[in-house]
Amino acid sequence: MTQALSTLFSRTWIWSFIAAASVFLVTIVFTGGASTVGLAQAALTFGAFSVLVGLGQMLVITLGPGNIDLSVPANMTLAATVSLKVMNVENSMILTGLLVAIGVGVAIGIGNYALIKLLRIPPIIATLSMSFIVQSTAIWTNRGLRIKPPSWLADFTTSSTAGVPNVALVALVFSVIVWYVLNRTVYGRSIAAIGQSIRAARMAGIPIDGTRLLTYLLCAVLASLCGYLLASFSGGAALNMGTEYLLMSIAVVVIGGTAVAGGNSNVPGIWGASLFMFLVVSMLNTYGFGAGIRLILTGLIIIAVIMLPTTRSAGKT
């Protein structure tokens, strides 16, 4: 029993779940147990969106220092805006809208890596530059309109199956896929090797450029998918809908136990961190604190986690 507990607590992802559970219990105690089920469902619902963008950001960060995608918020907005316009509130166009959203992600992912590789721009600058281009395109496409999603898609994203929100189930499916890819495929081993030492990876014959391109592409596609689902859940696309997910996509990766130095990823931790972040926001809202306090607290949490030695020695699960 002791050995089992020791093994469990050696997993870096368990601490994000412990933190989430602690905040959940504190919130329930101070609200007198009111809306316990509602809070849990809300955490799963809104946490699912953070999970989707976090998975993509985790793949990029695993590539090593300097790799990060700052185009995520603009990507979400453009994918949501274009896909909703294509669907035009018609249920028969739901699949077409999904394919369009994925296409937007593919284009942005390729554009990001083109700037990084061809122009030799650092990833953080390349993706930031791309975000301005994408956001401008979203503004031009949106033109101040708020198109509603098809009724079937809206019903799906706002409903639950066996008490579990559908968007959480979608995020769970993608989490399992990403976990499998990272731990059971050549590609997963390749990005880990690149993150640990790009020089050693090149000497081992790993296709560096192809692997990095695919990683940025996957990150962009997951962000586009998140935008597609978020717009359908919230009743339409807004130009600022992805803003909070820039910091959030990074926070859930770091808090979830993925090594910020690259080379190691942590899929389960993304879930614990996403739930934790939502519950912290809910608790702050309960006490009447504003967005400024929330952002300050988020920054402090990230700094604290990075300083923990367990984060630096994070391993795959």
PDB file of C-alpha atoms in Angstrom:
ATOM      1  CA  MET A   1       0.000   0.000   0.000  1.00  0.00           C
ATOM      2  CA  THR A   2       2.792   2.395   0.974  1.00  0.00           C
ATOM      3  CA  GLN A   3       4.705   1.522  -2.177  1.00  0.00           C
ATOM      4  CA  ALA A   4       1.623   2.116  -4.300  1.00  0.00           C
ATOM      5  CA  LEU A   5       1.033   5.537  -2.730  1.00  0.00           C
ATOM      6  CA  SER A   6       4.685   6.423  -3.158  1.00  0.00           C
ATOM      7  CA  THR A   7       4.495   5.500  -6.837  1.00  0.00           C
ATOM      8  CA  LEU A   8       1.289   7.480  -7.291  1.00  0.00           C
ATOM      9  CA  PHE A   9       2.661  10.637  -5.679  1.00  0.00           C
ATOM     10  CA  SER A  10       5.817  10.384  -7.759  1.00  0.00           C
ATOM     11  CA  ARG A  11       3.654  11.110 -10.795  1.00  0.00           C
ATOM     12  CA  THR A  12       3.798  14.841 -11.458  1.00  0.00           C
ATOM     13  CA  TRP A  13       0.264  14.953 -12.839  1.00  0.00           C
ATOM     14  CA  ILE A  14      -1.292  13.856  -9.529  1.00  0.00           C
ATOM     15  CA  TRP A  15      -0.517  17.201  -7.895  1.00  0.00           C
ATOM     16  CA  SER A  16      -2.642  19.154 -10.360  1.00  0.00           C
ATOM     17  CA  PHE A  17      -5.597  16.890  -9.519  1.00  0.00           C
ATOM     18  CA  ILE A  18      -4.948  17.279  -5.793  1.00  0.00           C
ATOM     19  CA  ALA A  19      -4.914  21.052  -6.235  1.00  0.00           C
ATOM     20  CA  ALA A  20      -8.169  20.918  -8.247  1.00  0.00           C
ATOM     21  CA  ALA A  21      -9.854  18.706  -5.656  1.00  0.00           C
ATOM     22  CA  SER A  22      -8.733  21.008  -2.829  1.00  0.00           C
ATOM     23  CA  VAL A  23     -10.151  24.118  -4.505  1.00  0.00           C
ATOM     24  CA  PHE A  24     -13.356  22.237  -5.324  1.00  0.00           C
ATOM     25  CA  LEU A  25     -13.827  21.219  -1.679  1.00  0.00           C
ATOM     26  CA  VAL A  26     -13.094  24.729  -0.401  1.00  0.00           C
ATOM     27  CA  THR A  27     -15.629  26.203  -2.833  1.00  0.00           C
ATOM     28  CA  ILE A  28     -18.274  23.670  -1.804  1.00  0.00           C
ATOM     29  CA  VAL A  29     -17.680  24.319   1.887  1.00  0.00           C
ATOM     30  CA  PHE A  30     -18.014  28.084   1.521  1.00  0.00           C
ATOM     31  CA  THR A  31     -21.137  27.793  -0.642  1.00  0.00           C
ATOM     32  CA  GLY A  32     -22.778  25.365   1.751  1.00  0.00           C
ATOM     33  CA  GLY A  33     -22.753  22.526  -0.783  1.00  0.00           C
ATOM     34  CA  ALA A  34     -25.056  24.389  -3.161  1.00  0.00           C
ATOM     35  CA  SER A  35     -24.836  23.430  -6.839  1.00  0.00           C
ATOM     36  CA  THR A  36     -22.157  20.799  -6.285  1.00  0.00           C
ATOM     37  CA  VAL A  37     -23.170  18.863  -9.384  1.00  0.00           C
ATOM     38  CA  GLY A  38     -23.523  22.063 -11.381  1.00  0.00           C
ATOM     39  CA  LEU A  39     -20.021  23.195 -10.421  1.00  0.00           C
ATOM     40  CA  ALA A  40     -18.553  19.828 -11.381  1.00  0.00           C
ATOM     41  CA  GLN A  41     -20.258  19.877 -14.773  1.00  0.00           C
ATOM     42  CA  ALA A  42     -19.208  23.464 -15.387  1.00  0.00           C
ATOM     43  CA  ALA A  43     -15.616  22.577 -14.510  1.00  0.00           C
ATOM     44  CA  LEU A  44     -15.654  19.671 -16.962  1.00  0.00           C
ATOM     45  CA  THR A  45     -17.277  21.777 -19.674  1.00  0.00           C
ATOM     46  CA  PHE A  46     -15.047  24.838 -19.546  1.00  0.00           C
ATOM     47  CA  GLY A  47     -12.023  22.761 -18.583  1.00  0.00           C
ATOM     48  CA  ALA A  48     -12.485  20.759 -21.786  1.00  0.00           C
ATOM     49  CA  PHE A  49     -11.783  23.837 -23.929  1.00  0.00           C
ATOM     50  CA  SER A  50      -8.581  24.479 -21.990  1.00  0.00           C
ATOM     51  CA  VAL A  51      -7.623  20.830 -22.437  1.00  0.00           C
ATOM     52  CA  LEU A  52      -7.961  21.024 -26.228  1.00  0.00           C
ATOM     53  CA  VAL A  53      -5.727  24.080 -26.619  1.00  0.00           C
ATOM     54  CA  GLY A  54      -3.432  22.807 -23.864  1.00  0.00           C
ATOM     55  CA  LEU A  55      -2.790  19.529 -25.675  1.00  0.00           C
ATOM     56  CA  GLY A  56      -1.595  21.375 -28.753  1.00  0.00           C
ATOM     57  CA  GLN A  57       0.533  23.814 -26.779  1.00  0.00           C
ATOM     58  CA  MET A  58       2.026  20.884 -24.864  1.00  0.00           C
ATOM     59  CA  LEU A  59       3.195  19.253 -28.092  1.00  0.00           C
ATOM     60  CA  VAL A  60       4.939  22.458 -29.160  1.00  0.00           C
ATOM     61  CA  ILE A  61       6.538  23.086 -25.765  1.00  0.00           C
ATOM     62  CA  THR A  62       7.812  19.496 -25.726  1.00  0.00           C
ATOM     63  CA  LEU A  63       9.982  20.395 -28.737  1.00  0.00           C
ATOM     64  CA  GLY A  64      12.275  22.322 -26.412  1.00  0.00           C
ATOM     65  CA  PRO A  65      13.090  25.845 -25.162  1.00  0.00           C
ATOM     66  CA  GLY A  66      11.768  28.695 -27.287  1.00  0.00           C
ATOM     67  CA  ASN A  67       8.985  26.680 -28.871  1.00  0.00           C
ATOM     68  CA  ILE A  68       5.562  28.128 -28.147  1.00  0.00           C
ATOM     69  CA  ASP A  69       2.507  29.017 -30.220  1.00  0.00           C
ATOM     70  CA  LEU A  70       1.146  32.510 -29.540  1.00  0.00           C
ATOM     71  CA  SER A  71      -1.282  32.368 -32.468  1.00  0.00           C
ATOM     72  CA  VAL A  72      -3.744  30.143 -30.572  1.00  0.00           C
ATOM     73  CA  PRO A  73      -6.313  32.867 -29.653  1.00  0.00           C
ATOM     74  CA  ALA A  74      -6.463  34.334 -33.182  1.00  0.00           C
ATOM     75  CA  ASN A  75      -6.567  30.833 -34.619  1.00  0.00           C
ATOM     76  CA  MET A  76      -9.611  29.973 -32.509  1.00  0.00           C
ATOM     77  CA  THR A  77     -11.394  33.160 -33.567  1.00  0.00           C
ATOM     78  CA  LEU A  78     -10.775  32.754 -37.280  1.00  0.00           C
ATOM     79  CA  ALA A  79     -11.703  29.061 -37.326  1.00  0.00           C
ATOM     80  CA  ALA A  80     -14.921  29.786 -35.442  1.00  0.00           C
ATOM     81  CA  THR A  81     -15.863  32.758 -37.618  1.00  0.00           C
ATOM     82  CA  VAL A  82     -15.209  31.071 -40.956  1.00  0.00           C
ATOM     83  CA  SER A  83     -16.805  27.751 -40.033  1.00  0.00           C
ATOM     84  CA  LEU A  84     -19.981  29.421 -38.738  1.00  0.00           C
ATOM     85  CA  LYS A  85     -20.273  31.490 -41.895  1.00  0.00           C
ATOM     86  CA  VAL A  86     -19.875  28.377 -44.024  1.00  0.00           C
ATOM     87  CA  MET A  87     -22.463  26.438 -42.009  1.00  0.00           C
ATOM     88  CA  ASN A  88     -24.883  29.397 -42.103  1.00  0.00           C
ATOM     89  CA  VAL A  89     -27.080  27.876 -39.354  1.00  0.00           C
ATOM     90  CA  GLU A  90     -27.767  24.801 -41.524  1.00  0.00           C
ATOM     91  CA  ASN A  91     -27.533  21.394 -39.851  1.00  0.00           C
ATOM     92  CA  SER A  92     -26.585  19.759 -43.141  1.00  0.00           C
ATOM     93  CA  MET A  93     -23.374  21.837 -43.203  1.00  0.00           C
ATOM     94  CA  ILE A  94     -22.021  20.791 -39.790  1.00  0.00           C
ATOM     95  CA  LEU A  95     -19.432  18.376 -41.189  1.00  0.00           C
ATOM     96  CA  THR A  96     -18.413  20.865 -43.857  1.00  0.00           C
ATOM     97  CA  GLY A  97     -17.941  23.512 -41.184  1.00  0.00           C
ATOM     98  CA  LEU A  98     -15.767  21.137 -39.165  1.00  0.00           C
ATOM     99  CA  LEU A  99     -13.584  20.416 -42.194  1.00  0.00           C
ATOM    100  CA  VAL A 100     -13.267  24.136 -42.870  1.00  0.00           C
ATOM    101  CA  ALA A 101     -12.187  24.751 -39.266  1.00  0.00           C
ATOM    102  CA  ILE A 102      -9.580  22.008 -39.552  1.00  0.00           C
ATOM    103  CA  GLY A 103      -8.427  23.494 -42.867  1.00  0.00           C
ATOM    104  CA  VAL A 104      -7.930  26.857 -41.177  1.00  0.00           C
ATOM    105  CA  GLY A 105      -5.792  25.155 -38.544  1.00  0.00           C
ATOM    106  CA  VAL A 106      -3.712  23.371 -41.161  1.00  0.00           C
ATOM    107  CA  ALA A 107      -3.073  26.630 -43.013  1.00  0.00           C
ATOM    108  CA  ILE A 108      -2.080  28.480 -39.851  1.00  0.00           C
ATOM    109  CA  GLY A 109       0.160  25.641 -38.686  1.00  0.00           C
ATOM    110  CA  ILE A 110       1.986  25.568 -42.014  1.00  0.00           C
ATOM    111  CA  GLY A 111       2.243  29.362 -41.998  1.00  0.00           C
ATOM    112  CA  ASN A 112       3.731  29.362 -38.502  1.00  0.00           C
ATOM    113  CA  TYR A 113       6.444  26.893 -39.358  1.00  0.00           C
ATOM    114  CA  ALA A 114       7.141  28.579 -42.698  1.00  0.00           C
ATOM    115  CA  LEU A 115       8.010  31.769 -40.817  1.00  0.00           C
ATOM    116  CA  ILE A 116      10.141  29.802 -38.354  1.00  0.00           C
ATOM    117  CA  LYS A 117      12.022  27.747 -40.940  1.00  0.00           C
ATOM    118  CA  LEU A 118      12.234  29.842 -44.096  1.00  0.00           C
ATOM    119  CA  LEU A 119      12.738  33.237 -42.460  1.00  0.00           C
ATOM    120  CA  ARG A 120      14.595  31.825 -39.443  1.00  0.00           C
ATOM    121  CA  ILE A 121      12.391  33.769 -37.032  1.00  0.00           C
ATOM    122  CA  PRO A 122      12.238  32.561 -33.404  1.00  0.00           C
ATOM    123  CA  PRO A 123       8.973  30.653 -32.786  1.00  0.00           C
ATOM    124  CA  ILE A 124       7.662  33.129 -30.221  1.00  0.00           C
ATOM    125  CA  ILE A 125       8.068  36.022 -32.710  1.00  0.00           C
ATOM    126  CA  ALA A 126       6.872  34.014 -35.714  1.00  0.00           C
ATOM    127  CA  THR A 127       3.658  32.854 -34.054  1.00  0.00           C
ATOM    128  CA  LEU A 128       3.012  36.306 -32.587  1.00  0.00           C
ATOM    129  CA  SER A 129       3.355  37.820 -36.058  1.00  0.00           C
ATOM    130  CA  MET A 130       1.039  35.176 -37.464  1.00  0.00           C
ATOM    131  CA  SER A 131      -1.507  35.957 -34.770  1.00  0.00           C
ATOM    132  CA  PHE A 132      -1.751  39.570 -35.986  1.00  0.00           C
ATOM    133  CA  ILE A 133      -2.340  38.396 -39.548  1.00  0.00           C
ATOM    134  CA  VAL A 134      -4.911  35.806 -38.481  1.00  0.00           C
ATOM    135  CA  GLN A 135      -6.729  38.199 -36.129  1.00  0.00           C
ATOM    136  CA  SER A 136      -6.935  40.835 -38.874  1.00  0.00           C
ATOM    137  CA  THR A 137      -8.381  38.218 -41.202  1.00  0.00           C
ATOM    138  CA  ALA A 138     -10.922  37.265 -38.545  1.00  0.00           C
ATOM    139  CA  ILE A 139     -11.965  40.897 -38.134  1.00  0.00           C
ATOM    140  CA  TRP A 140     -12.381  41.270 -41.889  1.00  0.00           C
ATOM    141  CA  THR A 141     -14.344  38.017 -42.068  1.00  0.00           C
ATOM    142  CA  ASN A 142     -16.552  38.738 -39.075  1.00  0.00           C
ATOM    143  CA  ARG A 143     -17.579  42.294 -40.008  1.00  0.00           C
ATOM    144  CA  GLY A 144     -19.326  42.697 -36.663  1.00  0.00           C
ATOM    145  CA  LEU A 145     -21.756  39.842 -37.291  1.00  0.00           C
ATOM    146  CA  ARG A 146     -22.528  37.105 -34.777  1.00  0.00           C
ATOM    147  CA  ILE A 147     -23.762  34.108 -36.729  1.00  0.00           C
ATOM    148  CA  LYS A 148     -25.472  31.418 -34.700  1.00  0.00           C
ATOM    149  CA  PRO A 149     -24.351  27.775 -34.921  1.00  0.00           C
ATOM    150  CA  PRO A 150     -26.626  25.081 -36.391  1.00  0.00           C
ATOM    151  CA  SER A 151     -29.162  23.878 -33.829  1.00  0.00           C
ATOM    152  CA  TRP A 152     -27.889  20.282 -33.818  1.00  0.00           C
ATOM    153  CA  LEU A 153     -24.325  21.418 -33.130  1.00  0.00           C
ATOM    154  CA  ALA A 154     -25.455  23.854 -30.432  1.00  0.00           C
ATOM    155  CA  ASP A 155     -27.514  21.119 -28.779  1.00  0.00           C
ATOM    156  CA  PHE A 156     -24.577  18.702 -28.888  1.00  0.00           C
ATOM    157  CA  THR A 157     -22.060  21.093 -27.321  1.00  0.00           C
ATOM    158  CA  THR A 158     -24.420  22.183 -24.550  1.00  0.00           C
ATOM    159  CA  SER A 159     -25.725  18.702 -23.679  1.00  0.00           C
ATOM    160  CA  SER A 160     -24.379  15.801 -21.649  1.00  0.00           C
ATOM    161  CA  THR A 161     -24.134  12.029 -22.040  1.00  0.00           C
ATOM    162  CA  ALA A 162     -24.586   9.986 -18.875  1.00  0.00           C
ATOM    163  CA  GLY A 163     -24.084  13.170 -16.879  1.00  0.00           C
ATOM    164  CA  VAL A 164     -20.791  14.054 -18.572  1.00  0.00           C
ATOM    165  CA  PRO A 165     -20.727  17.145 -20.830  1.00  0.00           C
ATOM    166  CA  ASN A 166     -20.285  16.212 -24.488  1.00  0.00           C
ATOM    167  CA  VAL A 167     -17.445  18.679 -24.991  1.00  0.00           C
ATOM    168  CA  ALA A 168     -15.595  16.958 -22.125  1.00  0.00           C
ATOM    169  CA  LEU A 169     -16.039  13.614 -23.865  1.00  0.00           C
ATOM    170  CA  VAL A 170     -14.640  15.093 -27.080  1.00  0.00           C
ATOM    171  CA  ALA A 171     -11.646  16.456 -25.173  1.00  0.00           C
ATOM    172  CA  LEU A 172     -11.163  13.064 -23.501  1.00  0.00           C
ATOM    173  CA  VAL A 173     -11.073  11.303 -26.863  1.00  0.00           C
ATOM    174  CA  PHE A 174      -8.410  13.688 -28.162  1.00  0.00           C
ATOM    175  CA  SER A 175      -6.472  13.336 -24.907  1.00  0.00           C
ATOM    176  CA  VAL A 176      -6.330   9.561 -25.320  1.00  0.00           C
ATOM    177  CA  ILE A 177      -5.229   9.968 -28.937  1.00  0.00           C
ATOM    178  CA  VAL A 178      -2.472  12.426 -28.015  1.00  0.00           C
ATOM    179  CA  TRP A 179      -1.324  10.219 -25.123  1.00  0.00           C
ATOM    180  CA  TYR A 180      -1.118   7.230 -27.467  1.00  0.00           C
ATOM    181  CA  VAL A 181       0.755   9.202 -30.113  1.00  0.00           C
ATOM    182  CA  LEU A 182       3.272  10.500 -27.580  1.00  0.00           C
ATOM    183  CA  ASN A 183       3.911   7.175 -25.896  1.00  0.00           C
ATOM    184  CA  ARG A 184       3.388   4.575 -28.605  1.00  0.00           C
ATOM    185  CA  THR A 185       4.508   6.087 -31.913  1.00  0.00           C
ATOM    186  CA  VAL A 186       7.760   7.089 -33.614  1.00  0.00           C
ATOM    187  CA  TYR A 187       6.515  10.652 -33.862  1.00  0.00           C
ATOM    188  CA  GLY A 188       5.992  10.854 -30.104  1.00  0.00           C
ATOM    189  CA  ARG A 189       9.478   9.576 -29.406  1.00  0.00           C
ATOM    190  CA  SER A 190      10.840  11.976 -32.007  1.00  0.00           C
ATOM    191  CA  ILE A 191       9.483  15.168 -30.439  1.00  0.00           C
ATOM    192  CA  ALA A 192      10.713  14.006 -27.029  1.00  0.00           C
ATOM    193  CA  ALA A 193      14.173  13.395 -28.478  1.00  0.00           C
ATOM    194  CA  ILE A 194      14.206  16.790 -30.186  1.00  0.00           C
ATOM    195  CA  GLY A 195      13.180  18.477 -26.953  1.00  0.00           C
ATOM    196  CA  GLN A 196      15.923  16.743 -25.000  1.00  0.00           C
ATOM    197  CA  SER A 197      18.669  17.467 -27.544  1.00  0.00           C
ATOM    198  CA  ILE A 198      18.069  18.583 -31.098  1.00  0.00           C
ATOM    199  CA  ARG A 199      21.686  17.863 -32.014  1.00  0.00           C
ATOM    200  CA  ALA A 200      21.490  14.286 -30.749  1.00  0.00           C
ATOM    201  CA  ALA A 201      18.141  13.833 -32.492  1.00  0.00           C
ATOM    202  CA  ARG A 202      19.628  14.996 -35.786  1.00  0.00           C
ATOM    203  CA  MET A 203      22.576  12.624 -35.400  1.00  0.00           C
ATOM    204  CA  ALA A 204      20.084   9.808 -34.712  1.00  0.00           C
ATOM    205  CA  GLY A 205      18.481  10.430 -38.090  1.00  0.00           C
ATOM    206  CA  ILE A 206      15.233  11.942 -36.812  1.00  0.00           C
ATOM    207  CA  PRO A 207      13.588  14.193 -39.446  1.00  0.00           C
ATOM    208  CA  ILE A 208      13.755  17.434 -37.465  1.00  0.00           C
ATOM    209  CA  ASP A 209      11.922  19.725 -39.864  1.00  0.00           C
ATOM    210  CA  GLY A 210       9.157  17.265 -40.669  1.00  0.00           C
ATOM    211  CA  THR A 211       8.539  16.537 -36.987  1.00  0.00           C
ATOM    212  CA  ARG A 212       8.466  20.195 -35.998  1.00  0.00           C
ATOM    213  CA  LEU A 213       6.174  21.088 -38.895  1.00  0.00           C
ATOM    214  CA  LEU A 214       3.730  18.350 -37.917  1.00  0.00           C
ATOM    215  CA  THR A 215       3.813  19.520 -34.291  1.00  0.00           C
ATOM    216  CA  TYR A 216       2.940  23.120 -35.105  1.00  0.00           C
ATOM    217  CA  LEU A 217       0.267  21.867 -37.483  1.00  0.00           C
ATOM    218  CA  LEU A 218      -1.322  19.660 -34.810  1.00  0.00           C
ATOM    219  CA  CYS A 219      -1.274  22.523 -32.304  1.00  0.00           C
ATOM    220  CA  ALA A 220      -3.055  24.799 -34.783  1.00  0.00           C
ATOM    221  CA  VAL A 221      -5.645  22.155 -35.683  1.00  0.00           C
ATOM    222  CA  LEU A 222      -6.495  21.527 -32.012  1.00  0.00           C
ATOM    223  CA  ALA A 223      -6.899  25.286 -31.472  1.00  0.00           C
ATOM    224  CA  SER A 224      -9.187  25.508 -34.514  1.00  0.00           C
ATOM    225  CA  LEU A 225     -11.254  22.596 -33.258  1.00  0.00           C
ATOM    226  CA  CYS A 226     -11.548  24.305 -29.876  1.00  0.00           C
ATOM    227  CA  GLY A 227     -12.730  27.497 -31.552  1.00  0.00           C
ATOM    228  CA  TYR A 228     -15.300  25.557 -33.574  1.00  0.00           C
ATOM    229  CA  LEU A 229     -16.714  23.917 -30.439  1.00  0.00           C
ATOM    230  CA  LEU A 230     -16.509  27.023 -28.247  1.00  0.00           C
ATOM    231  CA  ALA A 231     -18.404  29.151 -30.762  1.00  0.00           C
ATOM    232  CA  SER A 232     -21.072  26.461 -31.043  1.00  0.00           C
ATOM    233  CA  PHE A 233     -21.326  26.228 -27.259  1.00  0.00           C
ATOM    234  CA  SER A 234     -21.536  29.994 -26.674  1.00  0.00           C
ATOM    235  CA  GLY A 235     -23.993  30.704 -29.473  1.00  0.00           C
ATOM    236  CA  GLY A 236     -21.650  32.362 -31.947  1.00  0.00           C
ATOM    237  CA  ALA A 237     -18.130  33.620 -32.621  1.00  0.00           C
ATOM    238  CA  ALA A 238     -16.771  36.799 -31.027  1.00  0.00           C
ATOM    239  CA  LEU A 239     -13.546  38.592 -31.911  1.00  0.00           C
ATOM    240  CA  ASN A 240     -12.222  38.266 -28.346  1.00  0.00           C
ATOM    241  CA  MET A 241     -13.348  34.682 -27.761  1.00  0.00           C
ATOM    242  CA  GLY A 242      -9.831  33.257 -27.758  1.00  0.00           C
ATOM    243  CA  THR A 243      -8.114  35.960 -25.715  1.00  0.00           C
ATOM    244  CA  GLU A 244      -8.103  34.184 -22.353  1.00  0.00           C
ATOM    245  CA  TYR A 245      -6.775  30.977 -23.911  1.00  0.00           C
ATOM    246  CA  LEU A 246      -3.340  32.403 -24.665  1.00  0.00           C
ATOM    247  CA  LEU A 247      -2.294  32.440 -21.021  1.00  0.00           C
ATOM    248  CA  MET A 248      -4.522  29.472 -20.230  1.00  0.00           C
ATOM    249  CA  SER A 249      -2.968  27.197 -22.878  1.00  0.00           C
ATOM    250  CA  ILE A 250       0.466  27.836 -21.378  1.00  0.00           C
ATOM    251  CA  ALA A 251      -0.662  27.688 -17.759  1.00  0.00           C
ATOM    252  CA  VAL A 252      -2.305  24.256 -18.001  1.00  0.00           C
ATOM    253  CA  VAL A 253       0.797  22.834 -19.664  1.00  0.00           C
ATOM    254  CA  VAL A 254       3.156  24.148 -16.993  1.00  0.00           C
ATOM    255  CA  ILE A 255       0.898  23.439 -14.020  1.00  0.00           C
ATOM    256  CA  GLY A 256       0.107  20.006 -15.459  1.00  0.00           C
ATOM    257  CA  GLY A 257       3.721  18.896 -15.096  1.00  0.00           C
ATOM    258  CA  THR A 258       5.095  19.134 -18.634  1.00  0.00           C
ATOM    259  CA  ALA A 259       8.775  20.096 -18.553  1.00  0.00           C
ATOM    260  CA  VAL A 260       9.129  23.716 -19.699  1.00  0.00           C
ATOM    261  CA  ALA A 261      12.644  22.851 -20.882  1.00  0.00           C
ATOM    262  CA  GLY A 262      11.161  20.374 -23.362  1.00  0.00           C
ATOM    263  CA  GLY A 263      11.590  16.670 -23.889  1.00  0.00           C
ATOM    264  CA  ASN A 264       8.856  15.494 -21.518  1.00  0.00           C
ATOM    265  CA  SER A 265       5.086  15.816 -21.778  1.00  0.00           C
ATOM    266  CA  ASN A 266       2.200  15.084 -19.437  1.00  0.00           C
ATOM    267  CA  VAL A 267      -1.282  14.515 -20.858  1.00  0.00           C
ATOM    268  CA  PRO A 268      -3.133  13.634 -17.606  1.00  0.00           C
ATOM    269  CA  GLY A 269      -1.723  16.754 -15.982  1.00  0.00           C
ATOM    270  CA  ILE A 270      -3.434  18.920 -18.605  1.00  0.00           C
ATOM    271  CA  TRP A 271      -6.796  17.754 -17.247  1.00  0.00           C
ATOM    272  CA  GLY A 272      -5.908  18.361 -13.611  1.00  0.00           C
ATOM    273  CA  ALA A 273      -4.524  21.803 -14.400  1.00  0.00           C
ATOM    274  CA  SER A 274      -7.528  22.783 -16.537  1.00  0.00           C
ATOM    275  CA  LEU A 275      -9.963  21.811 -13.804  1.00  0.00           C
ATOM    276  CA  PHE A 276      -7.816  23.579 -11.220  1.00  0.00           C
ATOM    277  CA  MET A 277      -7.694  26.823 -13.215  1.00  0.00           C
ATOM    278  CA  PHE A 278     -11.450  26.884 -13.764  1.00  0.00           C
ATOM    279  CA  LEU A 279     -12.163  26.178 -10.114  1.00  0.00           C
ATOM    280  CA  VAL A 280      -9.763  28.916  -9.001  1.00  0.00           C
ATOM    281  CA  VAL A 281     -11.588  31.385 -11.242  1.00  0.00           C
ATOM    282  CA  SER A 282     -14.938  30.202  -9.862  1.00  0.00           C
ATOM    283  CA  MET A 283     -13.716  30.604  -6.297  1.00  0.00           C
ATOM    284  CA  LEU A 284     -12.417  34.121  -7.001  1.00  0.00           C
ATOM    285  CA  ASN A 285     -15.705  35.043  -8.642  1.00  0.00           C
ATOM    286  CA  THR A 286     -17.537  33.740  -5.580  1.00  0.00           C
ATOM    287  CA  TYR A 287     -15.593  36.203  -3.434  1.00  0.00           C
ATOM    288  CA  GLY A 288     -16.105  39.031  -5.903  1.00  0.00           C
ATOM    289  CA  PHE A 289     -12.521  39.329  -7.182  1.00  0.00           C
ATOM    290  CA  GLY A 290     -12.013  40.705 -10.683  1.00  0.00           C
ATOM    291  CA  ALA A 291     -10.037  39.570 -13.735  1.00  0.00           C
ATOM    292  CA  GLY A 292      -6.918  41.433 -12.594  1.00  0.00           C
ATOM    293  CA  ILE A 293      -6.575  39.368  -9.431  1.00  0.00           C
ATOM    294  CA  ARG A 294      -7.184  36.208 -11.456  1.00  0.00           C
ATOM    295  CA  LEU A 295      -4.362  37.036 -13.880  1.00  0.00           C
ATOM    296  CA  ILE A 296      -1.969  37.918 -11.078  1.00  0.00           C
ATOM    297  CA  LEU A 297      -2.762  34.657  -9.287  1.00  0.00           C
ATOM    298  CA  THR A 298      -2.315  32.679 -12.505  1.00  0.00           C
ATOM    299  CA  GLY A 299       1.115  34.219 -13.046  1.00  0.00           C
ATOM    300  CA  LEU A 300       2.165  33.487  -9.483  1.00  0.00           C
ATOM    301  CA  ILE A 301       1.007  29.876  -9.799  1.00  0.00           C
ATOM    302  CA  ILE A 302       3.020  29.403 -12.988  1.00  0.00           C
ATOM    303  CA  ILE A 303       6.146  30.876 -11.377  1.00  0.00           C
ATOM    304  CA  ALA A 304       5.721  28.652  -8.322  1.00  0.00           C
ATOM    305  CA  VAL A 305       5.300  25.522 -10.411  1.00  0.00           C
ATOM    306  CA  ILE A 306       8.350  26.271 -12.553  1.00  0.00           C
ATOM    307  CA  MET A 307      10.424  26.701  -9.409  1.00  0.00           C
ATOM    308  CA  LEU A 308       9.440  23.271  -8.101  1.00  0.00           C
ATOM    309  CA  PRO A 309      12.170  20.682  -8.666  1.00  0.00           C
ATOM    310  CA  THR A 310       9.555  18.065  -9.551  1.00  0.00           C
ATOM    311  CA  THR A 311       8.634  20.073 -12.628  1.00  0.00           C
ATOM    312  CA  ARG A 312      12.166  20.065 -13.918  1.00  0.00           C
ATOM    313  CA  SER A 313      12.349  16.297 -13.557  1.00  0.00           C
ATOM    314  CA  ALA A 314       8.910  15.654 -15.005  1.00  0.00           C
ATOM    315  CA  GLY A 315       8.599  12.427 -16.918  1.00  0.00           C
ATOM    316  CA  LYS A 316       6.140  10.865 -19.275  1.00  0.00           C
ATOM    317  CA  THR A 317       3.225   8.989 -17.806  1.00  0.00           C
TER     318      THR A 317
END
